Backbone as a ProteinNet text record, in pm:
[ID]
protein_1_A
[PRIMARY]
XXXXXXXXXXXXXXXXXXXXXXXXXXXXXXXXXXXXXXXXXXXXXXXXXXXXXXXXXXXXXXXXXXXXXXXXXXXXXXXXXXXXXXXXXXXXXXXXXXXXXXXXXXXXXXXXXXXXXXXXXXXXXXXXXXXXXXXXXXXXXXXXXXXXXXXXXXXXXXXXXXXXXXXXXXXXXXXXXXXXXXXXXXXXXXXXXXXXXXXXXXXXXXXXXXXXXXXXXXXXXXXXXXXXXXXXXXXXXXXXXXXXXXXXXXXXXXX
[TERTIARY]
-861.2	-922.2	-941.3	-848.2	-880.3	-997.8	-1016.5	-1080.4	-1236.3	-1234.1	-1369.3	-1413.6	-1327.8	-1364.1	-1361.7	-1273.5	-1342.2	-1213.6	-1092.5	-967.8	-859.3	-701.4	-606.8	-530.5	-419.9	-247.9	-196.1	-190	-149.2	24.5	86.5	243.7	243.3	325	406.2	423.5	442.6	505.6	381.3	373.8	279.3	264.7	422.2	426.3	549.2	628.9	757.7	849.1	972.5	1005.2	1182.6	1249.2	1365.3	1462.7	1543.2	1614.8	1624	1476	1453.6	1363.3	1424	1340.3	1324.2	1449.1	1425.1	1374.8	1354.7	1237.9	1089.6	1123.6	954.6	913.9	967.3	943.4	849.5	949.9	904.7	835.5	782.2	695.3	561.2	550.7	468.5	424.1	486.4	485	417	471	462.1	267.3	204.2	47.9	-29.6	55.9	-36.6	-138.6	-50.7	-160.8	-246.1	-271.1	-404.4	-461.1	-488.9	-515.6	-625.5	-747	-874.2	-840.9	-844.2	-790.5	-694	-652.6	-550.3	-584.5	-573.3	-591.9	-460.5	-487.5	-306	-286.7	-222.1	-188.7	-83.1	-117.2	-73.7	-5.7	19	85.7	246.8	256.9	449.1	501	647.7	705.8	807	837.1	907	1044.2	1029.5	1176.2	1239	1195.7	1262.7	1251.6	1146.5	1159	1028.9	996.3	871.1	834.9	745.8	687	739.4	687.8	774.1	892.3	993.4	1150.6	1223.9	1059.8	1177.7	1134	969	987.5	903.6	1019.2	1008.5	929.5	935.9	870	761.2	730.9	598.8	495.9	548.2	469.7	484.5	559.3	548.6	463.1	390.2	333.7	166.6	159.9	52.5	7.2	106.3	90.7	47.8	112.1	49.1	-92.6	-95	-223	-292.3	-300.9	-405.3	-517.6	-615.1	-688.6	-774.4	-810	-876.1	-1061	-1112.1	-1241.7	-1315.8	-1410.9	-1516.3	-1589.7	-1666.5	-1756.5	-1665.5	-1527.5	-1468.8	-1449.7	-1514.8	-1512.7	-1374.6	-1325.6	-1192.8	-1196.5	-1118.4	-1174.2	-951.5	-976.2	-843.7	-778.7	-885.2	-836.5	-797.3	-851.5	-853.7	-704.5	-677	-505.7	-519.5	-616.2	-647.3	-738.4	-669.7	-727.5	-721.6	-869	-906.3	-893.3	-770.1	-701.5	-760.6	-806.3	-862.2	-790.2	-780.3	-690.4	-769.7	-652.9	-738.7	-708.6	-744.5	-628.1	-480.6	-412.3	-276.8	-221	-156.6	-147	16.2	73.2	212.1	334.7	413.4	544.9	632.3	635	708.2	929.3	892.6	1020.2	1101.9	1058.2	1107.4	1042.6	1123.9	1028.6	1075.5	983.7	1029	1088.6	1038.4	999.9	1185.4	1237.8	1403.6	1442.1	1391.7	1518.3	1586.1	1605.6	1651.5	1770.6	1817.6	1958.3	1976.7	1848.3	1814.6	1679	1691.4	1593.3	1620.4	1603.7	1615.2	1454.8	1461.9	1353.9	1389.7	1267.5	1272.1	1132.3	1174.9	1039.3	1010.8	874.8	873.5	798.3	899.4	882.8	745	759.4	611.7	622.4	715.1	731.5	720.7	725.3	714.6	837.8	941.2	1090.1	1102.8	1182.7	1224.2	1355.2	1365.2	1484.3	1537.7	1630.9	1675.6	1585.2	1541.3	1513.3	1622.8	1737.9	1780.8	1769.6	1685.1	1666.9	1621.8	1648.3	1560.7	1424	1368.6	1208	1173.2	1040	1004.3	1024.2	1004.3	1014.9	813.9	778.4	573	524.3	434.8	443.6	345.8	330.6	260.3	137.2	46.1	-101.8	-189.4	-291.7	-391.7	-329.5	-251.4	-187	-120.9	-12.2	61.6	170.6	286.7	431.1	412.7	418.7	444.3	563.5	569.7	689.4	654.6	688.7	664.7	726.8	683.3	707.9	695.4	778.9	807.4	762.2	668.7	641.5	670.5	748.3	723.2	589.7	623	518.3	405.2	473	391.4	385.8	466.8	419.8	538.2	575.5	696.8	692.1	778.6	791.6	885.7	931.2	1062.6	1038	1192.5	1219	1267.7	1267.9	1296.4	1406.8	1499.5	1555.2	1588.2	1515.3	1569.4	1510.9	1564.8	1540.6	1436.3	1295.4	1202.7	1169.8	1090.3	1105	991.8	1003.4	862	744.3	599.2	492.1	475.2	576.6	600	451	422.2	320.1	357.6	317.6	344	241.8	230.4	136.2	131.3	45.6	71.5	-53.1	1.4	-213.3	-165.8	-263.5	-264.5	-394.2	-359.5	-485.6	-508	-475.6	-473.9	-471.5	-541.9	-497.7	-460	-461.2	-394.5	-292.7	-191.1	-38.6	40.1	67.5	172.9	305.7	398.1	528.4	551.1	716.2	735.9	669.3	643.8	642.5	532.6	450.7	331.6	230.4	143.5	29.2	5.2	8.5	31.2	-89.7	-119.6	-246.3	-220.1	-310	-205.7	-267	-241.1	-304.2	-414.8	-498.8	-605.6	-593.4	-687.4	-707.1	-571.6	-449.2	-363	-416.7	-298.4	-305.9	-183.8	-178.9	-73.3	-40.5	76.9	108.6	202.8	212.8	297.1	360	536.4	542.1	696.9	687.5	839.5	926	1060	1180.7	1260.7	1266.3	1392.5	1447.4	1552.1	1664.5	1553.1	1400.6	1321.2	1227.5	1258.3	1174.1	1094	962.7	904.1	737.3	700.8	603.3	478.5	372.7	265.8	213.5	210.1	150.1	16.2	5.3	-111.4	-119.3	-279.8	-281.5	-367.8	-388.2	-547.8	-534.8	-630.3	-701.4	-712.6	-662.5	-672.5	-726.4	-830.1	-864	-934.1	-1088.7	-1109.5	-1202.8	-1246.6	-1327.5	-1243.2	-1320	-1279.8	-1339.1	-1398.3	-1487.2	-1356.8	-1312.6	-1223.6	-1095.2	-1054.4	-949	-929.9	-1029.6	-1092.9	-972	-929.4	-823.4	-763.8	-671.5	-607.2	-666.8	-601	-662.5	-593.7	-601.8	-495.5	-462.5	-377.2	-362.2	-285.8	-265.9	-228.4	-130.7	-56.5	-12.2	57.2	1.7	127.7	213.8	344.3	468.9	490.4	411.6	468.7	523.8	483.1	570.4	725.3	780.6	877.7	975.3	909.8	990.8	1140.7	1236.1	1335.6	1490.5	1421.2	1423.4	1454.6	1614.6	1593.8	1547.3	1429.9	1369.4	1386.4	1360.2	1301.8	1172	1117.1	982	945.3	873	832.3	755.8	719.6	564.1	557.2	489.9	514.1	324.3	361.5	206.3	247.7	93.6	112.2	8.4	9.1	-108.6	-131.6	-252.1	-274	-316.4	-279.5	-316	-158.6	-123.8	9.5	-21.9	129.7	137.4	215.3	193.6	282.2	433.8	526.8	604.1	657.2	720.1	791.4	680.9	495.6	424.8	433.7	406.3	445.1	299.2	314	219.3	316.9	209.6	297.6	235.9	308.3	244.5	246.2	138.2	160	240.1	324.6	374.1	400.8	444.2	457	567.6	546.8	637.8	623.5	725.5	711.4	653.8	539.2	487.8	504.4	531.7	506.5	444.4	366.7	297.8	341.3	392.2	491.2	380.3	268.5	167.4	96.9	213.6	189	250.2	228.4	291.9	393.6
-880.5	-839.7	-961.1	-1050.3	-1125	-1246.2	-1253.8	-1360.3	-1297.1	-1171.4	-1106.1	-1107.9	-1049.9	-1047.8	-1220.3	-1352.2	-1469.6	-1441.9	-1365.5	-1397.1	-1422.4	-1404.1	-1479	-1384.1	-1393.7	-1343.3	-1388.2	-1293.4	-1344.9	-1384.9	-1358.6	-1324.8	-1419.8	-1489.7	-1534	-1457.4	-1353.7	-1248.3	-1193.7	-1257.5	-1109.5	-976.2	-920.8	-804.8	-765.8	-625.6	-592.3	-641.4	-731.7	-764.4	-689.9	-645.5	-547.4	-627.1	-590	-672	-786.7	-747.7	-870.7	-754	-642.7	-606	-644.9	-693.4	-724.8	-831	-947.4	-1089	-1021.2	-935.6	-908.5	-808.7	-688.4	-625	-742	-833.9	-952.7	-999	-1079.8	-1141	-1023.5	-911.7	-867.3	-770.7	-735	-708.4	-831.5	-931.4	-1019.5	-1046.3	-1026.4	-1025.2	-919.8	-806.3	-696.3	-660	-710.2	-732.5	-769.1	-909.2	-947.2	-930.3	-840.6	-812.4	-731.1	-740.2	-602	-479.3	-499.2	-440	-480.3	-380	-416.9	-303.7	-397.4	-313.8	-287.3	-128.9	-75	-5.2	-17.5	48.2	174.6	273.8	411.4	440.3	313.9	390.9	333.4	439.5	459.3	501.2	478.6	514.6	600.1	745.6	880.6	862.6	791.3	795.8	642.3	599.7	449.6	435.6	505.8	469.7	494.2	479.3	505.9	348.9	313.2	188.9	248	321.1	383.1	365.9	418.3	417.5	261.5	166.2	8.2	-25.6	-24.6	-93.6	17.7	90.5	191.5	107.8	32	-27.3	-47.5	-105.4	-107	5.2	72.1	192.6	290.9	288	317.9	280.7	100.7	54.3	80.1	103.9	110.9	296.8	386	561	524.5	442.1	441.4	343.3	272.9	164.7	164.2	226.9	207.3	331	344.8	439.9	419.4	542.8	478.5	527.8	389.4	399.2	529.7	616.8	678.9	597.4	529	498.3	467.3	505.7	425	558.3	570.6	666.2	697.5	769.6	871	961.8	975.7	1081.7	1102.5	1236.1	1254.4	1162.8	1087.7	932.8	824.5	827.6	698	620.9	513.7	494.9	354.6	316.5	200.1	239	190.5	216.5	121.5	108.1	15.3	57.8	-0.2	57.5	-50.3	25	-66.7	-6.1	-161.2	-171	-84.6	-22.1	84.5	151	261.1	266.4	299.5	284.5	324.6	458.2	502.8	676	723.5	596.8	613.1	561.3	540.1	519.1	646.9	561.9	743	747.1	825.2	849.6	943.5	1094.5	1143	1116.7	1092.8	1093.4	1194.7	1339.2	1455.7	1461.7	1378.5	1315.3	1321.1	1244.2	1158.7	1262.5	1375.7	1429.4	1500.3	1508.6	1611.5	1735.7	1611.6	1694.7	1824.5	1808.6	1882.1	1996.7	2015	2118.2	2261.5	2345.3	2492.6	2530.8	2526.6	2594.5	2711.2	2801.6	2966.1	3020.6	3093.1	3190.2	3327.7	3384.2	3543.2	3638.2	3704.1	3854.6	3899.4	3966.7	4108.9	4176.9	4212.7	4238.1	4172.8	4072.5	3941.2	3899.9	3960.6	3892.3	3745.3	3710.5	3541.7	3545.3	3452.7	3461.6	3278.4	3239.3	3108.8	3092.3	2916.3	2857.7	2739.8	2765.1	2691.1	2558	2574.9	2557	2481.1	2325.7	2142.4	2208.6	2078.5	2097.7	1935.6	1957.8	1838.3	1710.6	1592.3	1456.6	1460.7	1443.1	1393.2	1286.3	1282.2	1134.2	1096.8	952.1	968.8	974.9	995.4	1037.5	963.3	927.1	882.6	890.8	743.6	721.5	835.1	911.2	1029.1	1059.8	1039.6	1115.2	1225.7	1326.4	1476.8	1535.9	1622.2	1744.2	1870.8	1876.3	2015.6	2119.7	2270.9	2353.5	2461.2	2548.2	2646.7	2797.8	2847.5	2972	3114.4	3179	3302.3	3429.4	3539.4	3652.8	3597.3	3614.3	3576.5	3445.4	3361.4	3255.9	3201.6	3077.5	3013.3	2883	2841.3	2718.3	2652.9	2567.4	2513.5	2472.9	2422.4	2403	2319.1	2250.5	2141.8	2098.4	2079.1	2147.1	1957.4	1944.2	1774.7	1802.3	1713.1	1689.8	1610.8	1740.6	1659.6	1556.6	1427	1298.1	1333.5	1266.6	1240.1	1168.2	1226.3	1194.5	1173.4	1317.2	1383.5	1432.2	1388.5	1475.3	1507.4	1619.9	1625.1	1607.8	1513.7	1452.5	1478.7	1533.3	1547.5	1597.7	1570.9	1621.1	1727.2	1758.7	1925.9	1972.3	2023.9	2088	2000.3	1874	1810.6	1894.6	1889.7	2004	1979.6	1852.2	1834.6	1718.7	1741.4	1630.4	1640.6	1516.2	1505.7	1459.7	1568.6	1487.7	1431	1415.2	1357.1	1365.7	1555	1588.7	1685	1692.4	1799	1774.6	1795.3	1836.1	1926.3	1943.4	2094.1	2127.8	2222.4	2272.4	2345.5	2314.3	2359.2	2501	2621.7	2752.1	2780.8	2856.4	2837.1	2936.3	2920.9	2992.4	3055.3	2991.2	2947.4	2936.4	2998.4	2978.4	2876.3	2793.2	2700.8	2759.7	2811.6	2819.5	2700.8	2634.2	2545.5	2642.2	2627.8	2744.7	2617.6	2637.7	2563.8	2694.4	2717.1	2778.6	2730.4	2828.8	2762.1	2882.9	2889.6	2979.9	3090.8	3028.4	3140.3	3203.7	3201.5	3261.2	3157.2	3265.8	3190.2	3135	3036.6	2960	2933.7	3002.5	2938.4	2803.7	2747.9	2619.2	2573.5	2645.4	2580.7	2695.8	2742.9	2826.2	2782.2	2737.5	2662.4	2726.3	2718.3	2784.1	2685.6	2672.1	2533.6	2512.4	2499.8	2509.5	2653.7	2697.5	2750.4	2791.2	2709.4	2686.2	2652.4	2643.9	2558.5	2441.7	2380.6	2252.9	2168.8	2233.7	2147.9	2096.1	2022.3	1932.4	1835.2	1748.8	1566.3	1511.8	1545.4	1436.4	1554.1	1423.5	1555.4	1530.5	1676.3	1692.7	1707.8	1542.9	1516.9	1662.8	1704	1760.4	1722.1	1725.1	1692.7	1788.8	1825.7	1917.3	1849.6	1858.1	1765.3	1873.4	1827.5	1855.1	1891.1	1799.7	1771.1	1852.9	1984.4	2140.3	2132.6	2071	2069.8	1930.8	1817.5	1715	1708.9	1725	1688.2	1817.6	1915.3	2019.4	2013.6	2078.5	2120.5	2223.5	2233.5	2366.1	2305.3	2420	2455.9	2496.2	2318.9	2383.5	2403	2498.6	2560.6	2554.9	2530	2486.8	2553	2679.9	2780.7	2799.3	2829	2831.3	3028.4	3106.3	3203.6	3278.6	3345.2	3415.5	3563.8	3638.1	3783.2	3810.1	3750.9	3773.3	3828.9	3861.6	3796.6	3658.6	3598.2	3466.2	3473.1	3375.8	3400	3325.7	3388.9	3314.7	3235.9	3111.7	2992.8	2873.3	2928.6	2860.8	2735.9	2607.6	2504.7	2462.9	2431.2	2383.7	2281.7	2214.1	2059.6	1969.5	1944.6	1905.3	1726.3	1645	1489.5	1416.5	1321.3	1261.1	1324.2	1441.1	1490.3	1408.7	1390.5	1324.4	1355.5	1316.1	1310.7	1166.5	1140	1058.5	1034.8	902.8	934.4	803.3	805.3	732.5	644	485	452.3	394.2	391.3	343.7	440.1	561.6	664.6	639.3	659.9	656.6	800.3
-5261.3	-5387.5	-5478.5	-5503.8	-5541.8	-5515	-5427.8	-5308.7	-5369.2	-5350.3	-5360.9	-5503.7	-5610	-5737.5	-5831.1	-5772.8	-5833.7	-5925.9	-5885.4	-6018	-5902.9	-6022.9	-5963	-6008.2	-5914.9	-5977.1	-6055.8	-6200.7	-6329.5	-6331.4	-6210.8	-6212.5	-6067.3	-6019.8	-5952.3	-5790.2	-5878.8	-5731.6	-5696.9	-5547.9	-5462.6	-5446.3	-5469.1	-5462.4	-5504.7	-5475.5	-5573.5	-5456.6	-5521.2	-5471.5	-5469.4	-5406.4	-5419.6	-5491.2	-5581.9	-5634.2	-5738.1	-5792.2	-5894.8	-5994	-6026.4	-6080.4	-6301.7	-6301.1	-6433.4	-6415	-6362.3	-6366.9	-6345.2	-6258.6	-6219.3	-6362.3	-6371.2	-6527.5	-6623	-6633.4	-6805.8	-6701	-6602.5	-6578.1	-6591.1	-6522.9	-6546.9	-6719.7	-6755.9	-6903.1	-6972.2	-6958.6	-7032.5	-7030.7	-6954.5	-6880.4	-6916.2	-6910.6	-6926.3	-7069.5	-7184.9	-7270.1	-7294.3	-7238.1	-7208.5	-7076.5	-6995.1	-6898.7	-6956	-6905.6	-6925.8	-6798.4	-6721.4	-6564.1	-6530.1	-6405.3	-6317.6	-6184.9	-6088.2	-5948.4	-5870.4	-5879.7	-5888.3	-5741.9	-5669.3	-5560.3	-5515.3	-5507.1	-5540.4	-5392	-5319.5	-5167.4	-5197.8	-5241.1	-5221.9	-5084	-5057.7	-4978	-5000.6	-5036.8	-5073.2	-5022.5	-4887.9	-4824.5	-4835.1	-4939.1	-4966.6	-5129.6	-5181.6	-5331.9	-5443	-5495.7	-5599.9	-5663.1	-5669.5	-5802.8	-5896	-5961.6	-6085.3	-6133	-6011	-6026.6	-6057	-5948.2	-5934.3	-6038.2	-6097.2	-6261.2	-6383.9	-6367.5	-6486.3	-6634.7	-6650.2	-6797.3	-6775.3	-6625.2	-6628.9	-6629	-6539.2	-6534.5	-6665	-6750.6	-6891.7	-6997.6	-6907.6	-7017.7	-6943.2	-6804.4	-6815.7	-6843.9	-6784.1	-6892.6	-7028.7	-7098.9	-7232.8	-7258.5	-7238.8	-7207.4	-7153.5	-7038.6	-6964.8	-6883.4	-6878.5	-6815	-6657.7	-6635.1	-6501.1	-6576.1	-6555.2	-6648.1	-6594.4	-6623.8	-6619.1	-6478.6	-6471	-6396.5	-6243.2	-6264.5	-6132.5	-6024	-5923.3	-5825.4	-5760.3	-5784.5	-5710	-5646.9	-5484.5	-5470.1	-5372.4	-5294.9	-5240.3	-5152.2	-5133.9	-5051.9	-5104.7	-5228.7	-5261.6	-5309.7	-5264.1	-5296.1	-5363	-5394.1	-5480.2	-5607.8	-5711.4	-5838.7	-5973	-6017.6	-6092.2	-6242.4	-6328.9	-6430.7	-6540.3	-6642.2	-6755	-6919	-6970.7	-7062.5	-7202.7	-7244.9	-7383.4	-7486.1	-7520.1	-7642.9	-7640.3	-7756.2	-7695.1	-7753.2	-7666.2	-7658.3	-7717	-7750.7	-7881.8	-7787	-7865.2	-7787.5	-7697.7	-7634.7	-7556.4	-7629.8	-7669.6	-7729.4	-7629.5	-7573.4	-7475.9	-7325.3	-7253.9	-7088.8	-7039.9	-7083.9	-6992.1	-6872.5	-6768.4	-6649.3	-6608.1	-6695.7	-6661.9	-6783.3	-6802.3	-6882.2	-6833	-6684	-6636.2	-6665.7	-6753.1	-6800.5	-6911.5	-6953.1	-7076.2	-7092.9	-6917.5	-6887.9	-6803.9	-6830.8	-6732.7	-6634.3	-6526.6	-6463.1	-6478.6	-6447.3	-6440.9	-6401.9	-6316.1	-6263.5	-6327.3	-6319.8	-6344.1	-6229.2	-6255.6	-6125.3	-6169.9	-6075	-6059.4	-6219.1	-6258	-6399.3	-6570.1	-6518.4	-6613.4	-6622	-6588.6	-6605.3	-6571.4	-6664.4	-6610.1	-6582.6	-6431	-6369.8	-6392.7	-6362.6	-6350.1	-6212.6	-6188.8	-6052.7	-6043.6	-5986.5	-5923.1	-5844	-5742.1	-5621.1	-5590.7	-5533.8	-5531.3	-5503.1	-5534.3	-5526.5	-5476.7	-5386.3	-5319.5	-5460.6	-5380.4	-5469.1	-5415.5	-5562.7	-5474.4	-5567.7	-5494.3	-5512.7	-5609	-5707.9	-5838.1	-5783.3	-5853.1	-5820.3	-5957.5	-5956.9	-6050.6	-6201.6	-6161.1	-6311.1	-6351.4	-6325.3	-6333.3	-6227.1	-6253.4	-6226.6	-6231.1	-6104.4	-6136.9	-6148.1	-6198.2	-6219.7	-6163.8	-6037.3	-5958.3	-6023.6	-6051.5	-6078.3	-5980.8	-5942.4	-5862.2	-5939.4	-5896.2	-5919.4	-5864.7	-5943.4	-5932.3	-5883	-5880.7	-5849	-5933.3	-6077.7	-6220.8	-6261.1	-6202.9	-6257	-6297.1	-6418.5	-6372.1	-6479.3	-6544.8	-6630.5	-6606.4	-6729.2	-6756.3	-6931.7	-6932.4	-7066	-7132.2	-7160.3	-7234.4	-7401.7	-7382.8	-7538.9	-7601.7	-7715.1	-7782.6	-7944.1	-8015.6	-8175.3	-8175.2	-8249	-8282.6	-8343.6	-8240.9	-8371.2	-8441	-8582.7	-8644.2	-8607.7	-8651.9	-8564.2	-8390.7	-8368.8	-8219.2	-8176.2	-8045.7	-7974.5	-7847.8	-7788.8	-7630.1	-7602.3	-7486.2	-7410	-7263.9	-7142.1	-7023.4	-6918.7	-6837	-6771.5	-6677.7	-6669	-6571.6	-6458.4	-6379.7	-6316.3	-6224.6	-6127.5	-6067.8	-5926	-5829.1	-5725.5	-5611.8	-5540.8	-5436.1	-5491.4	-5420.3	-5406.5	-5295.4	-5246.8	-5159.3	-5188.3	-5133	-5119.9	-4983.7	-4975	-4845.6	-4730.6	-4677.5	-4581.1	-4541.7	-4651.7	-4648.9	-4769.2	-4777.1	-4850.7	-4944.7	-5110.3	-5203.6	-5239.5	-5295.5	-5322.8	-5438.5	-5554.4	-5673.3	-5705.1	-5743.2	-5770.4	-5820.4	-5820.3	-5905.2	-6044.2	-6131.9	-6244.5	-6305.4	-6331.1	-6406.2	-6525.8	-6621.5	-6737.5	-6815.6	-6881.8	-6924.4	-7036.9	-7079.8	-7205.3	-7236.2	-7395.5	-7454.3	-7555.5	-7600.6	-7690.8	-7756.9	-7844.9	-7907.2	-7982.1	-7933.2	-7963.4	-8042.5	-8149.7	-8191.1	-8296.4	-8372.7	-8444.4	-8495.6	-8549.3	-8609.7	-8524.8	-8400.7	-8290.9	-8206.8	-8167.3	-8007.4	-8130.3	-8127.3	-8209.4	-8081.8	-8036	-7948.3	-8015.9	-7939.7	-7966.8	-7938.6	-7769.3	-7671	-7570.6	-7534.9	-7428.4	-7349.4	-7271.3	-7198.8	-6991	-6986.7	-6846.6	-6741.6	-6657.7	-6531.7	-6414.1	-6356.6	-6260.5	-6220.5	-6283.7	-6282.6	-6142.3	-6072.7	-5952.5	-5861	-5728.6	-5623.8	-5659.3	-5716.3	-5718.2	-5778.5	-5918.8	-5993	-5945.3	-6031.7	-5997.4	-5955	-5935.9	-5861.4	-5964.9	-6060	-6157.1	-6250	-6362	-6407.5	-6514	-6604.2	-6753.9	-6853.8	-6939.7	-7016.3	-7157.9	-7171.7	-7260.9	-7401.6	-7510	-7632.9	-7706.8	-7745.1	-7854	-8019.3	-8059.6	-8195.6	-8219.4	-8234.1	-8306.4	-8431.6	-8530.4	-8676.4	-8756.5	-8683.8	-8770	-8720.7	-8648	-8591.8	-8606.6	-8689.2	-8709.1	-8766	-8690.7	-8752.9	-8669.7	-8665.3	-8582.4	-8459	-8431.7	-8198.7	-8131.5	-8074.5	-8012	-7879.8	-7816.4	-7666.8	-7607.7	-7572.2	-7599.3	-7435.5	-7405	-7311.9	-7268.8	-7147.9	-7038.8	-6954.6	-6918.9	-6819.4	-6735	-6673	-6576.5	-6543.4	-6641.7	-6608.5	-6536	-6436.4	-6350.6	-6385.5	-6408.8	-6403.1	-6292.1	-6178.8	-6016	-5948.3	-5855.2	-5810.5	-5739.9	-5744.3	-5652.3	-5500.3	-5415.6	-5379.7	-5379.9	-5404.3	-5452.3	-5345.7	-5452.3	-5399.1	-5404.4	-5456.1	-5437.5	-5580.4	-5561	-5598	-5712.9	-5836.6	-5980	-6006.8	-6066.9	-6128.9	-6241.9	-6373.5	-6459.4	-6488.2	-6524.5	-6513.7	-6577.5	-6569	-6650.8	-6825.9	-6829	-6939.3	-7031.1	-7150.9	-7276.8	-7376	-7485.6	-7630.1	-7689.9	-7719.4	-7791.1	-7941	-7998.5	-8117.1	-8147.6	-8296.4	-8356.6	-8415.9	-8409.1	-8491.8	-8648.9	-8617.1	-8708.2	-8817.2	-8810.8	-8907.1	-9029.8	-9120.7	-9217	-9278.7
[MASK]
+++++++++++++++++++++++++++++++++++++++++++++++++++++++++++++++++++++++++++++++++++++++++++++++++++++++++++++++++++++++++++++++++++++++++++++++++++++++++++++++++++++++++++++++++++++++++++++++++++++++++++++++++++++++++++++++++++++++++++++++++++++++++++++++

């Protein structure tokens, strides 16, 4: 790639190297600001590790910084991707992603009941600039929850509707015509936030679709805010939805 495009390796290192990940982090951080592009390579290995996991900062800085342009062709093959530098989308204050500790899954029956989900769920693998969070569905459909103290100039940020993913060992196919609800909990009841429709065709889903919610009614405040994928079809259950790199963003350039 280089050879062809007439540039150079802004960093030292050819590639990630195991065990050096705080030199490699600041060497590459240190570049990425002035970088217009970056040609990013999306082939992980599931049974050895994630890019993500070895330099978490980086891949934090390009979720917030960086996009995959409009004119750049993607398709279910493609495992190389041309990332261009752009606006910036806030500091991530929560990483849903690693909060594990501070979340409940839960499914709903044929009835709408919500039950606890227990039960591991594949590791899959990031996809077009996005970490997923597999969600396990119920008859009806199926969320999780999230419980932390809203910061000020909080947004939830996260993409959706993405339709094929792989984990380790198979191929997912994400449901169709899903409905997303966003809802924040807390001492004065259930607050809707966000209701949006996902994947309404077979055609859709070539990428995902960033979604937004602001917080600011909630600054200061601990709710439980809620991301549930709901169907007026049945499902079949155990079948697998997954939302992108979801977080709490905030603005530090707010006043």
């Amino acid at each position: 790639v280089y050879f062809a495009t007439g540039t150079h390796n802004p960093t030292p290192y050819p590639g990630l190297v195991p065990g050096l990940r705080e030199e490699l982090e600041d060497a590459i951080l240190s570049v990425l600001p002035s970088l217009r592009y970056v040609v990013f390579s999306e082939i992980d290995q599931p049974h050895f590790g994630f890019y993500g996991d070895e330099l978490p900062n980086v891949m934090d800085y390009l979720e917030r910084h960086y996009r995959i342009p409009d004119d750049f062709d993607v398709d279910q093959n493609s495992w190389l991707l041309v990332l261009e530098n752009g606006e910036d989308r806030g500091r991530t204050e929560i990483d849903l992603l690693r909060a594990a500790s501070t979340t409940e899954r839960f499914l709903r029956n044929l009835d709408n009941e919500i039950t606890p989900d227990d039960e591991a769920l594949p590791r899959m693998r990031p996809r077009l600039l996005h970490r997923p969070v597999p969600i396990r569905l119920g008859v009806r459909g199926g969320g999780i929850d999230y419980t932390f103290t809203v910061p000020e100039n909080a947004e939830l940020q996260m993409g959706l509707g993405l339709r094929y993913l792989r984990s380790a060992f198979r191929r997912h196919e994400h449901p169709a015509n899903l409905l997303v609800g966003v809802s924040a909990i807390d001492e004065s009841g259930v607050t809707r936030l966000r209701r949006v429709q996902i994947l309404a065709s077979r055609t859709s889903g070539a990428s995902w679709r960033d979604l937004k919610v602001p917080l600011d009614d909630f600054a200061g405040r601990t709710v439980k805010l809620r991301i549930e994928f709901l169907s007026r079809r049945p499902l079949n259950d155990g079948v697998l939805a997954w939302l992108g790199s979801p977080r709490i963003a905030v603005d530090d350039h707010e006043d």
